[in-house]
XYZ file of C-alpha atoms in Angstrom:
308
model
C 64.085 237.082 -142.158
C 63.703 237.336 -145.605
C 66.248 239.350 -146.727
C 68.733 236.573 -144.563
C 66.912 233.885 -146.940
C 67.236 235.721 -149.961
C 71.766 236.111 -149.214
C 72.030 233.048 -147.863
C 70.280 231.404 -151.705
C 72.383 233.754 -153.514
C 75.694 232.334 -151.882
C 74.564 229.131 -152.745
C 75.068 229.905 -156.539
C 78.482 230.358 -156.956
C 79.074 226.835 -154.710
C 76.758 225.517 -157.016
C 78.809 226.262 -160.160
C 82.034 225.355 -158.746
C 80.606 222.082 -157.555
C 79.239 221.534 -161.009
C 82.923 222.413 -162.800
C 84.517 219.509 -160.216
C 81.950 216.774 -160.851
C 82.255 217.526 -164.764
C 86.185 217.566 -164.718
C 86.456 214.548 -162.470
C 83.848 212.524 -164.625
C 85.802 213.708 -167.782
C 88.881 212.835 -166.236
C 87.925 209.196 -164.790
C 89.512 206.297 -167.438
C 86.829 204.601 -170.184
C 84.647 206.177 -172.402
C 80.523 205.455 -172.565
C 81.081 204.848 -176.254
C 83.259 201.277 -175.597
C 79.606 200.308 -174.548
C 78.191 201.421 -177.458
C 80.265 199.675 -180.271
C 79.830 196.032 -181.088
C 82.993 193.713 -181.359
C 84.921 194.048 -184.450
C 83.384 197.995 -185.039
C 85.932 200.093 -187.029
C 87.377 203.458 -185.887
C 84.522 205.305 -188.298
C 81.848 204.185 -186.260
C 83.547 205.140 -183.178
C 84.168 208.649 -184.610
C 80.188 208.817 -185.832
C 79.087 207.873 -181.856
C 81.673 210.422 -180.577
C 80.374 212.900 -182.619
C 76.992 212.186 -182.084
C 77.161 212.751 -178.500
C 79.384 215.739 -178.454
C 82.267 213.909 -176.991
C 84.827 215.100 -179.800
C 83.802 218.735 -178.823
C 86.302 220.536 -176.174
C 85.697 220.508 -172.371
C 84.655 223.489 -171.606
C 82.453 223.481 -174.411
C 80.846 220.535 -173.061
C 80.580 221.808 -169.828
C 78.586 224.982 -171.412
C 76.435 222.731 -173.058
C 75.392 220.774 -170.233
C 75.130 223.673 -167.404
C 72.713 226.053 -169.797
C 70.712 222.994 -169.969
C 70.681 221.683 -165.685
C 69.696 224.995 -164.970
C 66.521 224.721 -167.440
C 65.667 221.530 -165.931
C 67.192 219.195 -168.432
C 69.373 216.593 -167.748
C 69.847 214.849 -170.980
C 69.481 211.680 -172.374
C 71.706 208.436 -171.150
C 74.018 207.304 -173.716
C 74.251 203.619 -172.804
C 70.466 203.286 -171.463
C 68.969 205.434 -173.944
C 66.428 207.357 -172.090
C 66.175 210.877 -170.643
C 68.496 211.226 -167.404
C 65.439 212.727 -165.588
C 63.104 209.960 -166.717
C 65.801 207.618 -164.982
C 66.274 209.949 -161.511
C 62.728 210.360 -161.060
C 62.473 205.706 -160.970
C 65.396 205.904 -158.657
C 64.914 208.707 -156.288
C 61.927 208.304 -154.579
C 63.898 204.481 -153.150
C 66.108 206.861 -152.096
C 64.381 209.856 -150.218
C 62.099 206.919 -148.302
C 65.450 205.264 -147.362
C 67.099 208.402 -146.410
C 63.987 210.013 -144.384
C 63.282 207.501 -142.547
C 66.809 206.656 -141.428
C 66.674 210.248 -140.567
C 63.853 209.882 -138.383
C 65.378 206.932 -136.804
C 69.019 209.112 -135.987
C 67.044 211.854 -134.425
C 64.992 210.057 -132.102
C 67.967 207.893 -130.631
C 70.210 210.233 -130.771
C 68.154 213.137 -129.066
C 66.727 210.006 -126.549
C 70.815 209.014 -125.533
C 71.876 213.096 -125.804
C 69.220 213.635 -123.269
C 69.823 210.836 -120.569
C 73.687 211.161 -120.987
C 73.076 214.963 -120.120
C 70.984 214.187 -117.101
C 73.581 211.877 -115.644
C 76.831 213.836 -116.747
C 79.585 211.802 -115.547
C 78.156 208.836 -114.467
C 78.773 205.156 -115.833
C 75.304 205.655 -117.493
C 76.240 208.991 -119.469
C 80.077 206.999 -120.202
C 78.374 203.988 -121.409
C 75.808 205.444 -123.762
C 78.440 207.427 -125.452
C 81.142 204.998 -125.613
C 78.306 202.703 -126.941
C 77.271 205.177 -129.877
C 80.735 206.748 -130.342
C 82.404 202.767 -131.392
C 78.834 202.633 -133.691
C 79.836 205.552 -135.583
C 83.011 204.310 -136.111
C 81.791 200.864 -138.265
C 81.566 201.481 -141.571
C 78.010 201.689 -143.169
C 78.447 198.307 -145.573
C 80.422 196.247 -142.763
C 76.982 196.889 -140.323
C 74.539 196.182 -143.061
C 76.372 192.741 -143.848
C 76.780 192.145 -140.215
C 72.786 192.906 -139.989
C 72.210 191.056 -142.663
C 73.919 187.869 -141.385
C 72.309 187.679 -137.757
C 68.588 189.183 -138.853
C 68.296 187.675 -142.298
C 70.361 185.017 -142.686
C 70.582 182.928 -139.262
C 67.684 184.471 -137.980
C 65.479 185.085 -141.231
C 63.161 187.801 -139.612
C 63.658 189.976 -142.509
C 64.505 190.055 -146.165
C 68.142 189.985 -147.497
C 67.741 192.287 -149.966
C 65.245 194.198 -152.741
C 63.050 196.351 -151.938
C 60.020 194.355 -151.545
C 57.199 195.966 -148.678
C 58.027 197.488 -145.684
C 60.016 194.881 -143.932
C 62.981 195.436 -146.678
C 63.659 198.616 -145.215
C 64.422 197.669 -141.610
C 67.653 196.747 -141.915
C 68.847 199.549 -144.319
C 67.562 202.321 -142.503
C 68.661 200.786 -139.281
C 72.064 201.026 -140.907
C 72.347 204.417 -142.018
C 70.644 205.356 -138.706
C 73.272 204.157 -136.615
C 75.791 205.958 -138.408
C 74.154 209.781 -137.727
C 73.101 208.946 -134.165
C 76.731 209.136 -132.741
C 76.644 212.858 -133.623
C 73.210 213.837 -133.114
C 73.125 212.361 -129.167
C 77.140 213.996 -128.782
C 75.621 217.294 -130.047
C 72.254 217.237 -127.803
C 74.548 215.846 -124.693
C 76.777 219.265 -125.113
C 73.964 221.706 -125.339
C 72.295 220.214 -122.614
C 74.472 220.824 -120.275
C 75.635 224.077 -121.814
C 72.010 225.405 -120.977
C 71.692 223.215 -117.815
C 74.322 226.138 -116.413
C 72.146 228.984 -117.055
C 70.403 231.033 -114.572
C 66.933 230.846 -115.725
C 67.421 226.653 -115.035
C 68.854 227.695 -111.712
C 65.966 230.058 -110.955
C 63.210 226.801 -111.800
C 65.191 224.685 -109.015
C 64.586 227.349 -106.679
C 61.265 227.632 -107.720
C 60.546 223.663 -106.995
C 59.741 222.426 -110.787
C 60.469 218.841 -111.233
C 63.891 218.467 -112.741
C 62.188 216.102 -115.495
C 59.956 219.036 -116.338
C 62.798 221.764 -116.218
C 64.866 219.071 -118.913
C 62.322 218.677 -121.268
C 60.119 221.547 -121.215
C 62.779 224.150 -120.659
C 66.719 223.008 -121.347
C 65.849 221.151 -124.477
C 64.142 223.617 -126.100
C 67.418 225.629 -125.657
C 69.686 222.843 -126.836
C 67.626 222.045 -129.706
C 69.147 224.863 -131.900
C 72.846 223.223 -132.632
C 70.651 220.290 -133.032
C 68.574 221.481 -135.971
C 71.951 222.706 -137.587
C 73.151 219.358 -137.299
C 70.164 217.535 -138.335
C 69.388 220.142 -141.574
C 73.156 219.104 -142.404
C 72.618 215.163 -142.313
C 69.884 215.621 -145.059
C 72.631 215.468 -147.763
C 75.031 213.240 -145.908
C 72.391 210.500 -145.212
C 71.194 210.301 -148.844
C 75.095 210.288 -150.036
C 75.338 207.105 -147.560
C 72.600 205.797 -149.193
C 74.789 204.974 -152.120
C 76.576 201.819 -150.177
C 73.968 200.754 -148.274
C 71.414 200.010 -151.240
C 74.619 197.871 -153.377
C 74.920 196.017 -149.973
C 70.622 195.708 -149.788
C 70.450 195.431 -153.592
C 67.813 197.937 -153.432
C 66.595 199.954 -156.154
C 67.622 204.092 -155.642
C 70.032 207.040 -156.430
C 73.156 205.018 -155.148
C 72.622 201.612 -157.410
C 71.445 204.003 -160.318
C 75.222 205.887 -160.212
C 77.338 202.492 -159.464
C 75.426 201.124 -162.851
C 76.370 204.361 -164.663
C 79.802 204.461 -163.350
C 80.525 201.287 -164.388
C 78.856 201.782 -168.111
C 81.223 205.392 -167.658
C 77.133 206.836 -168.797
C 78.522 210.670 -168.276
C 75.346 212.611 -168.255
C 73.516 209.518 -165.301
C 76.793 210.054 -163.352
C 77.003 214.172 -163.719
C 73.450 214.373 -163.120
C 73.233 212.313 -160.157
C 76.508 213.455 -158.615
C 75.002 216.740 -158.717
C 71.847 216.118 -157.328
C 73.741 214.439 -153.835
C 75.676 217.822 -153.926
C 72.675 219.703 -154.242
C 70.815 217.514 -151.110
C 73.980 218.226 -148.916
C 74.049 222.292 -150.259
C 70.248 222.920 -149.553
C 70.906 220.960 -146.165
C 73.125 223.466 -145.269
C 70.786 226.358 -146.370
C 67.456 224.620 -144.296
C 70.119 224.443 -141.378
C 70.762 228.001 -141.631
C 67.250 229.598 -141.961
C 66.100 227.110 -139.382
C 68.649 228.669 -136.654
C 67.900 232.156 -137.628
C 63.941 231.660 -136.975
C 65.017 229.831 -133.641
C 67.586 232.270 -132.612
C 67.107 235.997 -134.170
C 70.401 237.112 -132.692
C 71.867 235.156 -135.279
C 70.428 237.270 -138.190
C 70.868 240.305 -136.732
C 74.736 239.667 -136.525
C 74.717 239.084 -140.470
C 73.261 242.006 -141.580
């Protein structure tokens, strides 16, 4: 097991770079320049050149790109040029909103969605089963920002049961993490559903019929734990993804976090905020991916022995 965890990190690194190379181009090639919000009206080109210089903007790309990778991978983010402060002083404010926000949405995907995988498997084909995932299938397809308005309208506004927006105890964090919930449990319950009845055709769940265990016990104690390996895959994966959605959902709440941190830099065109925060979404959805994988090789040691 721990030579599989020690390949699967080291393939990370080269994704790594290459993600870091895209998110530095594509800032670098985005219109603006952080130093427009630098310079007071009426400033001459000298003083534009001095603040170009002085952050290393006048130096080539890839130069730039060397500069600021030797430093991420010593911990150091830089400082913002528009808000003036270290980038890591700003991530560590923001991210904590975020990882509460995320996790907890989390938490409320996996519950549904494991609850409506697991009664839509144990009436395959009825109206029930065609209902439920009709019902979560049309959820997924609503945008993230169009539900949180919606939410916001019926529970906040008409209603006023909970805040509209900030971030302000724990009621201001129903409605956002209801959003984002909704969006993963589409996917979580079609996933469970699947593997359900996948195992529900095996002859060890055959064997407990004949024996006379109560089909309630034979789902839960025996044919989930079977399912539940696509499942964890899934769920490792929608760490990443769910703090990515994050972004929309906390402009819509006004909430402090990751997301409203990188709008604010994007539209001050603050390079190192944006490159640094960018990278740390990509980062979520690449260590995602490596939790999934480790996770399914300690459930399932076939699949470690085929990757030797």
């Amino acid at each position: 097991m721990l030579g599989f965890a020690i390949r699967r990190i080291l393939m990370l690194v080269p994704v790594f770079l290459a993600v870091s190379v895209i998110i530095f181009l594509m800032i670098h090639m985005l219109p603006g320049d952080p130093i427009d919000n630098l310079l007071r009206i009426g400033a001459g080109p000298d003083q534009r050149a001095a603040l170009t210089e002085k952050y290393g903007l006048d130096r080539p790309l890839y130069e730039q790109y060397l500069y600021w990778i030797g430093n991420v991978v010593q911990g150091d983010f830089g400082n913002a040029i528009v808000q003036r402060r270290p980038v890591a002083s700003l991530i560590g404010q923001a991210l904590p909103y975020s990882l509460t926000l995320g996790g907890l949405a989390l938490l409320v995907s996996t519950v549904l969605g494991i609850t409506v995988g697991i009664i839509a498997a144990s009436f395959k084909g009825s109206w029930l089963d065609q209902g439920l995932m009709g019902g979560v299938l049309f959820g997924s397809m609503l945008p993230n920002f169009w539900i949180g308005l919606l939410l916001i309208l019926v529970f906040s506004v008409s209603l006023g049961w909970t805040p509209v927006s900030g971030a302000r105890g724990w009621e201001s964090l129903i409605l956002p993490v209801v959003t984002i919930g909704l969006g993963g449990t589409a996917l979580v319950a079609r996933v469970t559903r699947v593997a359900m009845i996948d195992a529900q055709g095996r002859d060890f769940v055959m064997l407990l019929h004949a024996k006379g265990v109560h089909p309630v016990v034979i789902q839960l104690r025996h044919v989930l734990r079977h399912a539940l390996i696509p499942v964890v895959t899934i769920l490792a994966l929608r760490i990443g993804w769910i703090l990515g959605g994050a972004v929309t959902v906390e402009v819509v709440f006004a909430r402090p976090g990751l997301g409203s941190l990188l709008i604010k830099s994007l539209n001050q065109h603050d390079y190192p905020v944006v490159q640094a925060s960018l990278l740390i979404l990509a980062m979520a959805v690449l260590l995602g991916t490596l939790l999934g994988d480790l996770l399914q090789a300690a459930m399932d040691p076939r699949i470690r022995d085929n990757l030797k």
